[in-house]
Amino acid sequence: MTRKAEARDRILRATIDTLAAQGFPATTARAIATTGGFTPGVIYYHFDDLDDLFLAAMRHSSDLRMARYTERTDHLDRAQEMLRTLRELYEEDISTGHIAAVQQLVAGAARSSGLALGVRAEIDRWEEFTGSLIGRFLDGTPLAAFIPKQEVAMTVLAFYLGLEMLAHLDGDRSRGAAIFDSAKRMASMIDAFLPADPA
């Protein structure tokens, strides 16, 4: 990695960390620079403005997390195993600040149409990815006629973002664990519809 690429990566990481820790309104160039240990002017050498930086940071974080999700889920063919893996990935999303940063960008996008369009495009990527995971278990089963996978995908994303917002308010992350525990019953039902030895 070149020094320029390293500097850019450092700025992107500092932006995600600042968004996750301080929230959108407090994520200024100065705050990002303080988090990353560089001067604010460095930001504008690599990015046109803060909106440009915010979108680049969201794409960067999403690319890393989507690669991780793909690596961990690509071989899974049972719903219960998928649920266990998604729970672990969700915990990683929390520890890396990814969910918190994205939630802050969604909230902050209301002030800028350009930022809103970029954030929406990234959310659409996740919705498509989530829909493909759901389709892996529903397509070709009787459940497919009753469970609309794209609507479920959108609901899953809303759950991820909304749960992070509530956790920020009261610091209680136990609700996420409770929801994953409840989802075990649905995963068992889906597995019952799958072939005993899936191809």
PDB file of N, CA and C in Angstrom, residues 49-102:
ATOM      1  N   ASP A  49     -14.852  17.371   0.309  1.00  0.00           N
ATOM      2  CA  ASP A  49     -15.514  17.978   1.458  1.00  0.00           C
ATOM      3  C   ASP A  49     -15.920  16.855   2.408  1.00  0.00           C
ATOM      4  N   LEU A  50     -16.605  17.207   3.489  1.00  0.00           N
ATOM      5  CA  LEU A  50     -16.976  16.187   4.469  1.00  0.00           C
ATOM      6  C   LEU A  50     -17.974  15.176   3.907  1.00  0.00           C
ATOM      7  N   ASP A  51     -18.911  15.624   3.069  1.00  0.00           N
ATOM      8  CA  ASP A  51     -19.852  14.666   2.475  1.00  0.00           C
ATOM      9  C   ASP A  51     -19.111  13.631   1.635  1.00  0.00           C
ATOM     10  N   ASP A  52     -18.132  14.077   0.870  1.00  0.00           N
ATOM     11  CA  ASP A  52     -17.311  13.166   0.071  1.00  0.00           C
ATOM     12  C   ASP A  52     -16.607  12.162   0.987  1.00  0.00           C
ATOM     13  N   LEU A  53     -16.088  12.659   2.094  1.00  0.00           N
ATOM     14  CA  LEU A  53     -15.421  11.788   3.065  1.00  0.00           C
ATOM     15  C   LEU A  53     -16.405  10.817   3.710  1.00  0.00           C
ATOM     16  N   PHE A  54     -17.571  11.312   4.111  1.00  0.00           N
ATOM     17  CA  PHE A  54     -18.562  10.442   4.754  1.00  0.00           C
ATOM     18  C   PHE A  54     -18.956   9.279   3.843  1.00  0.00           C
ATOM     19  N   LEU A  55     -19.203   9.582   2.571  1.00  0.00           N
ATOM     20  CA  LEU A  55     -19.610   8.524   1.642  1.00  0.00           C
ATOM     21  C   LEU A  55     -18.475   7.544   1.392  1.00  0.00           C
ATOM     22  N   ALA A  56     -17.263   8.064   1.277  1.00  0.00           N
ATOM     23  CA  ALA A  56     -16.106   7.179   1.084  1.00  0.00           C
ATOM     24  C   ALA A  56     -15.909   6.289   2.300  1.00  0.00           C
ATOM     25  N   ALA A  57     -16.116   6.846   3.488  1.00  0.00           N
ATOM     26  CA  ALA A  57     -15.969   6.059   4.722  1.00  0.00           C
ATOM     27  C   ALA A  57     -17.030   4.971   4.794  1.00  0.00           C
ATOM     28  N   MET A  58     -18.254   5.315   4.417  1.00  0.00           N
ATOM     29  CA  MET A  58     -19.324   4.313   4.447  1.00  0.00           C
ATOM     30  C   MET A  58     -19.047   3.194   3.448  1.00  0.00           C
ATOM     31  N   ARG A  59     -18.599   3.553   2.237  1.00  0.00           N
ATOM     32  CA  ARG A  59     -18.268   2.530   1.234  1.00  0.00           C
ATOM     33  C   ARG A  59     -17.124   1.645   1.718  1.00  0.00           C
ATOM     34  N   HIS A  60     -16.112   2.286   2.295  1.00  0.00           N
ATOM     35  CA  HIS A  60     -14.938   1.556   2.796  1.00  0.00           C
ATOM     36  C   HIS A  60     -15.343   0.549   3.874  1.00  0.00           C
ATOM     37  N   SER A  61     -16.102   1.027   4.861  1.00  0.00           N
ATOM     38  CA  SER A  61     -16.532   0.148   5.944  1.00  0.00           C
ATOM     39  C   SER A  61     -17.454  -0.956   5.419  1.00  0.00           C
ATOM     40  N   SER A  62     -18.377  -0.592   4.522  1.00  0.00           N
ATOM     41  CA  SER A  62     -19.300  -1.581   3.944  1.00  0.00           C
ATOM     42  C   SER A  62     -18.556  -2.634   3.135  1.00  0.00           C
ATOM     43  N   ASP A  63     -17.551  -2.210   2.365  1.00  0.00           N
ATOM     44  CA  ASP A  63     -16.765  -3.163   1.577  1.00  0.00           C
ATOM     45  C   ASP A  63     -16.076  -4.188   2.489  1.00  0.00           C
ATOM     46  N   LEU A  64     -15.474  -3.684   3.568  1.00  0.00           N
ATOM     47  CA  LEU A  64     -14.787  -4.574   4.498  1.00  0.00           C
ATOM     48  C   LEU A  64     -15.764  -5.543   5.162  1.00  0.00           C
ATOM     49  N   ARG A  65     -16.895  -5.020   5.614  1.00  0.00           N
ATOM     50  CA  ARG A  65     -17.860  -5.862   6.309  1.00  0.00           C
ATOM     51  C   ARG A  65     -18.543  -6.834   5.348  1.00  0.00           C
ATOM     52  N   MET A  66     -18.854  -6.386   4.126  1.00  0.00           N
ATOM     53  CA  MET A  66     -19.509  -7.286   3.178  1.00  0.00           C
ATOM     54  C   MET A  66     -18.577  -8.421   2.777  1.00  0.00           C
ATOM     55  N   ALA A  67     -17.291  -8.123   2.641  1.00  0.00           N
ATOM     56  CA  ALA A  67     -16.319  -9.174   2.344  1.00  0.00           C
ATOM     57  C   ALA A  67     -16.269 -10.182   3.484  1.00  0.00           C
ATOM     58  N   ARG A  68     -16.336  -9.677   4.698  1.00  0.00           N
ATOM     59  CA  ARG A  68     -16.326 -10.547   5.878  1.00  0.00           C
ATOM     60  C   ARG A  68     -17.595 -11.398   5.936  1.00  0.00           C
ATOM     61  N   TYR A  69     -18.748 -10.781   5.673  1.00  0.00           N
ATOM     62  CA  TYR A  69     -20.012 -11.528   5.662  1.00  0.00           C
ATOM     63  C   TYR A  69     -19.980 -12.618   4.589  1.00  0.00           C
ATOM     64  N   THR A  70     -19.486 -12.278   3.418  1.00  0.00           N
ATOM     65  CA  THR A  70     -19.428 -13.249   2.320  1.00  0.00           C
ATOM     66  C   THR A  70     -18.514 -14.414   2.688  1.00  0.00           C
ATOM     67  N   GLU A  71     -17.360 -14.096   3.248  1.00  0.00           N
ATOM     68  CA  GLU A  71     -16.412 -15.134   3.657  1.00  0.00           C
ATOM     69  C   GLU A  71     -17.022 -16.087   4.675  1.00  0.00           C
ATOM     70  N   ARG A  72     -17.753 -15.539   5.636  1.00  0.00           N
ATOM     71  CA  ARG A  72     -18.296 -16.359   6.715  1.00  0.00           C
ATOM     72  C   ARG A  72     -19.577 -17.102   6.334  1.00  0.00           C
ATOM     73  N   THR A  73     -20.328 -16.600   5.346  1.00  0.00           N
ATOM     74  CA  THR A  73     -21.645 -17.194   5.058  1.00  0.00           C
ATOM     75  C   THR A  73     -21.716 -17.938   3.733  1.00  0.00           C
ATOM     76  N   ASP A  74     -20.732 -17.798   2.886  1.00  0.00           N
ATOM     77  CA  ASP A  74     -20.817 -18.320   1.515  1.00  0.00           C
ATOM     78  C   ASP A  74     -21.070 -19.823   1.458  1.00  0.00           C
ATOM     79  N   HIS A  75     -20.565 -20.557   2.419  1.00  0.00           N
ATOM     80  CA  HIS A  75     -20.662 -22.029   2.391  1.00  0.00           C
ATOM     81  C   HIS A  75     -21.825 -22.570   3.225  1.00  0.00           C
ATOM     82  N   LEU A  76     -22.550 -21.703   3.896  1.00  0.00           N
ATOM     83  CA  LEU A  76     -23.584 -22.179   4.825  1.00  0.00           C
ATOM     84  C   LEU A  76     -24.866 -22.565   4.090  1.00  0.00           C
ATOM     85  N   ASP A  77     -25.435 -23.715   4.464  1.00  0.00           N
ATOM     86  CA  ASP A  77     -26.643 -24.188   3.792  1.00  0.00           C
ATOM     87  C   ASP A  77     -27.748 -24.586   4.766  1.00  0.00           C
ATOM     88  N   ARG A  78     -27.590 -24.254   6.049  1.00  0.00           N
ATOM     89  CA  ARG A  78     -28.634 -24.503   7.047  1.00  0.00           C
ATOM     90  C   ARG A  78     -28.933 -23.199   7.774  1.00  0.00           C
ATOM     91  N   ALA A  79     -30.219 -22.953   8.012  1.00  0.00           N
ATOM     92  CA  ALA A  79     -30.645 -21.673   8.583  1.00  0.00           C
ATOM     93  C   ALA A  79     -30.126 -21.470  10.006  1.00  0.00           C
ATOM     94  N   GLN A  80     -30.108 -22.515  10.819  1.00  0.00           N
ATOM     95  CA  GLN A  80     -29.636 -22.357  12.198  1.00  0.00           C
ATOM     96  C   GLN A  80     -28.150 -21.991  12.235  1.00  0.00           C
ATOM     97  N   GLU A  81     -27.389 -22.613  11.366  1.00  0.00           N
ATOM     98  CA  GLU A  81     -25.964 -22.292  11.291  1.00  0.00           C
ATOM     99  C   GLU A  81     -25.767 -20.860  10.789  1.00  0.00           C
ATOM    100  N   MET A  82     -26.593 -20.463   9.824  1.00  0.00           N
ATOM    101  CA  MET A  82     -26.528 -19.101   9.310  1.00  0.00           C
ATOM    102  C   MET A  82     -26.847 -18.102  10.426  1.00  0.00           C
ATOM    103  N   LEU A  83     -27.874 -18.389  11.210  1.00  0.00           N
ATOM    104  CA  LEU A  83     -28.261 -17.487  12.298  1.00  0.00           C
ATOM    105  C   LEU A  83     -27.135 -17.331  13.316  1.00  0.00           C
ATOM    106  N   ARG A  84     -26.494 -18.435  13.685  1.00  0.00           N
ATOM    107  CA  ARG A  84     -25.378 -18.368  14.636  1.00  0.00           C
ATOM    108  C   ARG A  84     -24.250 -17.489  14.087  1.00  0.00           C
ATOM    109  N   THR A  85     -23.971 -17.666  12.796  1.00  0.00           N
ATOM    110  CA  THR A  85     -22.901 -16.899  12.169  1.00  0.00           C
ATOM    111  C   THR A  85     -23.264 -15.422  12.082  1.00  0.00           C
ATOM    112  N   LEU A  86     -24.515 -15.137  11.730  1.00  0.00           N
ATOM    113  CA  LEU A  86     -24.958 -13.740  11.643  1.00  0.00           C
ATOM    114  C   LEU A  86     -24.914 -13.060  13.005  1.00  0.00           C
ATOM    115  N   ARG A  87     -25.194 -13.816  14.035  1.00  0.00           N
ATOM    116  CA  ARG A  87     -25.103 -13.246  15.392  1.00  0.00           C
ATOM    117  C   ARG A  87     -23.656 -12.853  15.710  1.00  0.00           C
ATOM    118  N   GLU A  88     -22.705 -13.705  15.337  1.00  0.00           N
ATOM    119  CA  GLU A  88     -21.289 -13.394  15.559  1.00  0.00           C
ATOM    120  C   GLU A  88     -20.864 -12.179  14.732  1.00  0.00           C
ATOM    121  N   LEU A  89     -21.336 -12.113  13.494  1.00  0.00           N
ATOM    122  CA  LEU A  89     -20.997 -10.984  12.621  1.00  0.00           C
ATOM    123  C   LEU A  89     -21.616  -9.686  13.144  1.00  0.00           C
ATOM    124  N   TYR A  90     -22.824  -9.786  13.689  1.00  0.00           N
ATOM    125  CA  TYR A  90     -23.466  -8.617  14.287  1.00  0.00           C
ATOM    126  C   TYR A  90     -22.629  -8.078  15.441  1.00  0.00           C
ATOM    127  N   GLU A  91     -22.101  -8.980  16.266  1.00  0.00           N
ATOM    128  CA  GLU A  91     -21.233  -8.555  17.368  1.00  0.00           C
ATOM    129  C   GLU A  91     -19.970  -7.876  16.833  1.00  0.00           C
ATOM    130  N   GLU A  92     -19.438  -8.398  15.733  1.00  0.00           N
ATOM    131  CA  GLU A  92     -18.279  -7.745  15.106  1.00  0.00           C
ATOM    132  C   GLU A  92     -18.653  -6.353  14.596  1.00  0.00           C
ATOM    133  N   ASP A  93     -19.846  -6.237  13.997  1.00  0.00           N
ATOM    134  CA  ASP A  93     -20.305  -4.934  13.502  1.00  0.00           C
ATOM    135  C   ASP A  93     -20.361  -3.910  14.628  1.00  0.00           C
ATOM    136  N   ILE A  94     -20.763  -4.369  15.808  1.00  0.00           N
ATOM    137  CA  ILE A  94     -20.809  -3.477  16.967  1.00  0.00           C
ATOM    138  C   ILE A  94     -19.398  -3.086  17.392  1.00  0.00           C
ATOM    139  N   SER A  95     -18.513  -4.079  17.511  1.00  0.00           N
ATOM    140  CA  SER A  95     -17.168  -3.803  18.028  1.00  0.00           C
ATOM    141  C   SER A  95     -16.337  -2.960  17.069  1.00  0.00           C
ATOM    142  N   THR A  96     -16.586  -3.081  15.772  1.00  0.00           N
ATOM    143  CA  THR A  96     -15.837  -2.265  14.797  1.00  0.00           C
ATOM    144  C   THR A  96     -16.428  -0.875  14.621  1.00  0.00           C
ATOM    145  N   GLY A  97     -17.614  -0.645  15.178  1.00  0.00           N
ATOM    146  CA  GLY A  97     -18.275   0.652  15.025  1.00  0.00           C
ATOM    147  C   GLY A  97     -19.039   0.794  13.725  1.00  0.00           C
ATOM    148  N   HIS A  98     -19.102  -0.282  12.933  1.00  0.00           N
ATOM    149  CA  HIS A  98     -19.737  -0.183  11.617  1.00  0.00           C
ATOM    150  C   HIS A  98     -21.212   0.196  11.724  1.00  0.00           C
ATOM    151  N   ILE A  99     -21.975  -0.533  12.532  1.00  0.00           N
ATOM    152  CA  ILE A  99     -23.415  -0.256  12.612  1.00  0.00           C
ATOM    153  C   ILE A  99     -23.663   1.147  13.155  1.00  0.00           C
ATOM    154  N   ALA A 100     -22.948   1.516  14.203  1.00  0.00           N
ATOM    155  CA  ALA A 100     -23.147   2.839  14.801  1.00  0.00           C
ATOM    156  C   ALA A 100     -22.845   3.941  13.794  1.00  0.00           C
ATOM    157  N   ALA A 101     -21.766   3.779  13.030  1.00  0.00           N
ATOM    158  CA  ALA A 101     -21.390   4.803  12.045  1.00  0.00           C
ATOM    159  C   ALA A 101     -22.433   4.902  10.938  1.00  0.00           C
ATOM    160  N   VAL A 102     -22.888   3.769  10.435  1.00  0.00           N
ATOM    161  CA  VAL A 102     -23.896   3.782   9.378  1.00  0.00           C
ATOM    162  C   VAL A 102     -25.192   4.404   9.888  1.00  0.00           C
TER     163      VAL A 102
END
